[in-house]
Amino acid sequence: MAFTLINRFSSTSLTSGADAISIANTYIVYSTFMIAAVAVFLTVAGLIFTQHFAMEKERHAADAFTALVGEMARTNGCAVEVVKEVMKNAEVVQHFDDQVKEKLREVMRAQLDIADQLRARARSERDALSRIASDLESA
């Protein structure tokens, strides 16, 4: 486009050797400006797309997770397959093991507390019965 404009507004009869080099240099400068403008435009467009996709990434991940959970709820085999694949990860197995052990400790503590309460109640009943038996013997 720059070359066409230069040729239209310049007279070929007045062009000398030095002017031809000047025209070529002008064409090179204009084409460089056009290439730089296209590069700046593409860079700005790339930054805008990157920012848009970064903001939408979390929403897309949440939508994908919701779809996966919905599919697992509808199909029993799908849930089993997902658990099998997840259990292949060593970190997941370790986390699952830790969670199970913690839950077992919690249940055992609760059972021990109940057993201690029953033992205290039985001891108190035994003491009460012993007192009643000794009162009956002394009477």
PDB file of C-alpha atoms in Angstrom:
ATOM      1  CA  MET A   1       0.000   0.000   0.000  1.00  0.00           C
ATOM      2  CA  ALA A   2       2.849   2.368   0.874  1.00  0.00           C
ATOM      3  CA  PHE A   3       4.601   1.555  -2.383  1.00  0.00           C
ATOM      4  CA  THR A   4       1.420   2.311  -4.346  1.00  0.00           C
ATOM      5  CA  LEU A   5       0.979   5.668  -2.601  1.00  0.00           C
ATOM      6  CA  ILE A   6       4.595   6.601  -3.223  1.00  0.00           C
ATOM      7  CA  ASN A   7       4.293   5.758  -6.928  1.00  0.00           C
ATOM      8  CA  ARG A   8       1.034   7.668  -7.307  1.00  0.00           C
ATOM      9  CA  PHE A   9       2.245  10.915  -5.748  1.00  0.00           C
ATOM     10  CA  SER A  10       5.765  10.911  -7.124  1.00  0.00           C
ATOM     11  CA  SER A  11       6.552  11.702 -10.683  1.00  0.00           C
ATOM     12  CA  THR A  12       8.664   9.120 -12.512  1.00  0.00           C
ATOM     13  CA  SER A  13      10.142  11.707 -14.820  1.00  0.00           C
ATOM     14  CA  LEU A  14      11.612  13.662 -11.900  1.00  0.00           C
ATOM     15  CA  THR A  15      13.009  10.601 -10.144  1.00  0.00           C
ATOM     16  CA  SER A  16      16.755  10.375 -10.227  1.00  0.00           C
ATOM     17  CA  GLY A  17      19.070   7.643  -8.877  1.00  0.00           C
ATOM     18  CA  ALA A  18      19.258   9.167  -5.411  1.00  0.00           C
ATOM     19  CA  ASP A  19      15.483   9.547  -5.316  1.00  0.00           C
ATOM     20  CA  ALA A  20      15.036   5.861  -6.184  1.00  0.00           C
ATOM     21  CA  ILE A  21      17.109   4.898  -3.127  1.00  0.00           C
ATOM     22  CA  SER A  22      15.128   7.336  -1.025  1.00  0.00           C
ATOM     23  CA  ILE A  23      11.872   5.789  -2.230  1.00  0.00           C
ATOM     24  CA  ALA A  24      13.183   2.286  -1.476  1.00  0.00           C
ATOM     25  CA  ASN A  25      14.252   3.373   2.017  1.00  0.00           C
ATOM     26  CA  THR A  26      10.847   4.965   2.606  1.00  0.00           C
ATOM     27  CA  TYR A  27       9.135   1.744   1.466  1.00  0.00           C
ATOM     28  CA  ILE A  28      11.316  -0.304   3.831  1.00  0.00           C
ATOM     29  CA  VAL A  29      10.497   2.032   6.732  1.00  0.00           C
ATOM     30  CA  TYR A  30       6.751   1.932   6.020  1.00  0.00           C
ATOM     31  CA  SER A  31       6.721  -1.851   5.660  1.00  0.00           C
ATOM     32  CA  THR A  32       8.682  -2.138   8.935  1.00  0.00           C
ATOM     33  CA  PHE A  33       6.102   0.054  10.651  1.00  0.00           C
ATOM     34  CA  MET A  34       3.301  -2.141   9.275  1.00  0.00           C
ATOM     35  CA  ILE A  35       4.991  -5.338  10.462  1.00  0.00           C
ATOM     36  CA  ALA A  36       5.602  -3.783  13.898  1.00  0.00           C
ATOM     37  CA  ALA A  37       1.951  -2.655  14.095  1.00  0.00           C
ATOM     38  CA  VAL A  38       0.733  -6.164  13.254  1.00  0.00           C
ATOM     39  CA  ALA A  39       3.111  -7.618  15.876  1.00  0.00           C
ATOM     40  CA  VAL A  40       1.847  -5.182  18.527  1.00  0.00           C
ATOM     41  CA  PHE A  41      -1.764  -5.975  17.614  1.00  0.00           C
ATOM     42  CA  LEU A  42      -1.152  -9.728  17.856  1.00  0.00           C
ATOM     43  CA  THR A  43       0.666  -9.287  21.175  1.00  0.00           C
ATOM     44  CA  VAL A  44      -2.191  -7.263  22.669  1.00  0.00           C
ATOM     45  CA  ALA A  45      -4.748  -9.777  21.360  1.00  0.00           C
ATOM     46  CA  GLY A  46      -2.709 -12.631  22.862  1.00  0.00           C
ATOM     47  CA  LEU A  47      -2.571 -10.904  26.239  1.00  0.00           C
ATOM     48  CA  ILE A  48      -6.312 -10.292  26.204  1.00  0.00           C
ATOM     49  CA  PHE A  49      -7.040 -13.934  25.313  1.00  0.00           C
ATOM     50  CA  THR A  50      -4.626 -15.160  27.986  1.00  0.00           C
ATOM     51  CA  GLN A  51      -6.253 -12.999  30.640  1.00  0.00           C
ATOM     52  CA  HIS A  52      -9.729 -14.124  29.562  1.00  0.00           C
ATOM     53  CA  PHE A  53      -8.805 -17.808  29.641  1.00  0.00           C
ATOM     54  CA  ALA A  54      -7.069 -17.429  33.010  1.00  0.00           C
ATOM     55  CA  MET A  55     -10.210 -15.885  34.508  1.00  0.00           C
ATOM     56  CA  GLU A  56     -12.436 -18.554  32.988  1.00  0.00           C
ATOM     57  CA  LYS A  57     -10.138 -21.454  33.962  1.00  0.00           C
ATOM     58  CA  GLU A  58     -11.543 -21.820  37.490  1.00  0.00           C
ATOM     59  CA  ARG A  59     -15.123 -21.731  36.214  1.00  0.00           C
ATOM     60  CA  HIS A  60     -14.362 -24.348  33.573  1.00  0.00           C
ATOM     61  CA  ALA A  61     -12.677 -26.582  36.179  1.00  0.00           C
ATOM     62  CA  ALA A  62     -15.682 -26.217  38.507  1.00  0.00           C
ATOM     63  CA  ASP A  63     -18.075 -27.036  35.649  1.00  0.00           C
ATOM     64  CA  ALA A  64     -16.008 -30.090  34.699  1.00  0.00           C
ATOM     65  CA  PHE A  65     -15.950 -31.286  38.323  1.00  0.00           C
ATOM     66  CA  THR A  66     -19.719 -30.807  38.618  1.00  0.00           C
ATOM     67  CA  ALA A  67     -20.245 -32.772  35.410  1.00  0.00           C
ATOM     68  CA  LEU A  68     -17.982 -35.567  36.698  1.00  0.00           C
ATOM     69  CA  VAL A  69     -19.836 -35.764  40.019  1.00  0.00           C
ATOM     70  CA  GLY A  70     -23.176 -35.779  38.174  1.00  0.00           C
ATOM     71  CA  GLU A  71     -22.010 -38.586  35.898  1.00  0.00           C
ATOM     72  CA  MET A  72     -20.785 -40.575  38.891  1.00  0.00           C
ATOM     73  CA  ALA A  73     -24.154 -40.130  40.588  1.00  0.00           C
ATOM     74  CA  ARG A  74     -26.000 -41.440  37.520  1.00  0.00           C
ATOM     75  CA  THR A  75     -23.727 -44.367  36.703  1.00  0.00           C
ATOM     76  CA  ASN A  76     -22.485 -46.700  39.435  1.00  0.00           C
ATOM     77  CA  GLY A  77     -19.706 -48.185  37.306  1.00  0.00           C
ATOM     78  CA  CYS A  78     -18.331 -44.732  36.553  1.00  0.00           C
ATOM     79  CA  ALA A  79     -17.834 -43.941  40.240  1.00  0.00           C
ATOM     80  CA  VAL A  80     -16.011 -47.224  40.796  1.00  0.00           C
ATOM     81  CA  GLU A  81     -13.727 -46.563  37.824  1.00  0.00           C
ATOM     82  CA  VAL A  82     -12.938 -43.047  39.070  1.00  0.00           C
ATOM     83  CA  VAL A  83     -12.061 -44.390  42.527  1.00  0.00           C
ATOM     84  CA  LYS A  84      -9.847 -47.077  40.976  1.00  0.00           C
ATOM     85  CA  GLU A  85      -7.970 -44.472  38.941  1.00  0.00           C
ATOM     86  CA  VAL A  86      -7.631 -42.108  41.903  1.00  0.00           C
ATOM     87  CA  MET A  87      -6.322 -44.908  44.121  1.00  0.00           C
ATOM     88  CA  LYS A  88      -3.407 -45.416  41.706  1.00  0.00           C
ATOM     89  CA  ASN A  89      -1.933 -42.157  43.027  1.00  0.00           C
ATOM     90  CA  ALA A  90       0.395 -42.800  45.996  1.00  0.00           C
ATOM     91  CA  GLU A  91      -0.439 -39.476  47.659  1.00  0.00           C
ATOM     92  CA  VAL A  92      -4.157 -40.251  47.529  1.00  0.00           C
ATOM     93  CA  VAL A  93      -3.590 -43.705  49.038  1.00  0.00           C
ATOM     94  CA  GLN A  94      -1.491 -42.174  51.825  1.00  0.00           C
ATOM     95  CA  HIS A  95      -4.135 -39.511  52.504  1.00  0.00           C
ATOM     96  CA  PHE A  96      -6.871 -42.155  52.540  1.00  0.00           C
ATOM     97  CA  ASP A  97      -4.795 -44.305  54.918  1.00  0.00           C
ATOM     98  CA  ASP A  98      -4.252 -41.325  57.245  1.00  0.00           C
ATOM     99  CA  GLN A  99      -7.950 -40.457  57.205  1.00  0.00           C
ATOM    100  CA  VAL A 100      -9.003 -44.048  57.974  1.00  0.00           C
ATOM    101  CA  LYS A 101      -6.502 -44.310  60.837  1.00  0.00           C
ATOM    102  CA  GLU A 102      -7.678 -40.997  62.293  1.00  0.00           C
ATOM    103  CA  LYS A 103     -11.320 -42.107  62.085  1.00  0.00           C
ATOM    104  CA  LEU A 104     -10.461 -45.425  63.778  1.00  0.00           C
ATOM    105  CA  ARG A 105      -8.656 -43.552  66.564  1.00  0.00           C
ATOM    106  CA  GLU A 106     -11.700 -41.333  67.000  1.00  0.00           C
ATOM    107  CA  VAL A 107     -14.050 -44.331  67.197  1.00  0.00           C
ATOM    108  CA  MET A 108     -11.735 -46.140  69.628  1.00  0.00           C
ATOM    109  CA  ARG A 109     -11.525 -43.070  71.874  1.00  0.00           C
ATOM    110  CA  ALA A 110     -15.326 -42.829  71.889  1.00  0.00           C
ATOM    111  CA  GLN A 111     -15.642 -46.535  72.747  1.00  0.00           C
ATOM    112  CA  LEU A 112     -13.039 -46.194  75.515  1.00  0.00           C
ATOM    113  CA  ASP A 113     -14.940 -43.232  76.940  1.00  0.00           C
ATOM    114  CA  ILE A 114     -18.157 -45.259  76.914  1.00  0.00           C
ATOM    115  CA  ALA A 115     -16.355 -48.220  78.548  1.00  0.00           C
ATOM    116  CA  ASP A 116     -14.922 -45.914  81.234  1.00  0.00           C
ATOM    117  CA  GLN A 117     -18.389 -44.548  81.917  1.00  0.00           C
ATOM    118  CA  LEU A 118     -19.838 -48.065  82.138  1.00  0.00           C
ATOM    119  CA  ARG A 119     -16.990 -49.139  84.445  1.00  0.00           C
ATOM    120  CA  ALA A 120     -17.565 -46.119  86.688  1.00  0.00           C
ATOM    121  CA  ARG A 121     -21.299 -46.833  86.774  1.00  0.00           C
ATOM    122  CA  ALA A 122     -20.695 -50.529  87.504  1.00  0.00           C
ATOM    123  CA  ARG A 123     -18.230 -49.635  90.273  1.00  0.00           C
ATOM    124  CA  SER A 124     -20.721 -47.213  91.774  1.00  0.00           C
ATOM    125  CA  GLU A 125     -23.484 -49.855  91.598  1.00  0.00           C
ATOM    126  CA  ARG A 126     -21.127 -52.427  93.151  1.00  0.00           C
ATOM    127  CA  ASP A 127     -20.274 -50.030  95.969  1.00  0.00           C
ATOM    128  CA  ALA A 128     -23.965 -49.286  96.506  1.00  0.00           C
ATOM    129  CA  LEU A 129     -24.798 -53.006  96.542  1.00  0.00           C
ATOM    130  CA  SER A 130     -21.898 -53.670  98.931  1.00  0.00           C
ATOM    131  CA  ARG A 131     -23.216 -51.021 101.310  1.00  0.00           C
ATOM    132  CA  ILE A 132     -26.725 -52.455 101.095  1.00  0.00           C
ATOM    133  CA  ALA A 133     -25.325 -55.995 101.713  1.00  0.00           C
ATOM    134  CA  SER A 134     -23.295 -54.810 104.696  1.00  0.00           C
ATOM    135  CA  ASP A 135     -26.335 -52.924 106.054  1.00  0.00           C
ATOM    136  CA  LEU A 136     -28.411 -56.103 105.726  1.00  0.00           C
ATOM    137  CA  GLU A 137     -25.767 -58.183 107.480  1.00  0.00           C
ATOM    138  CA  SER A 138     -25.427 -55.737 110.301  1.00  0.00           C
ATOM    139  CA  ALA A 139     -29.149 -55.437 110.769  1.00  0.00           C
TER     140      ALA A 139
END
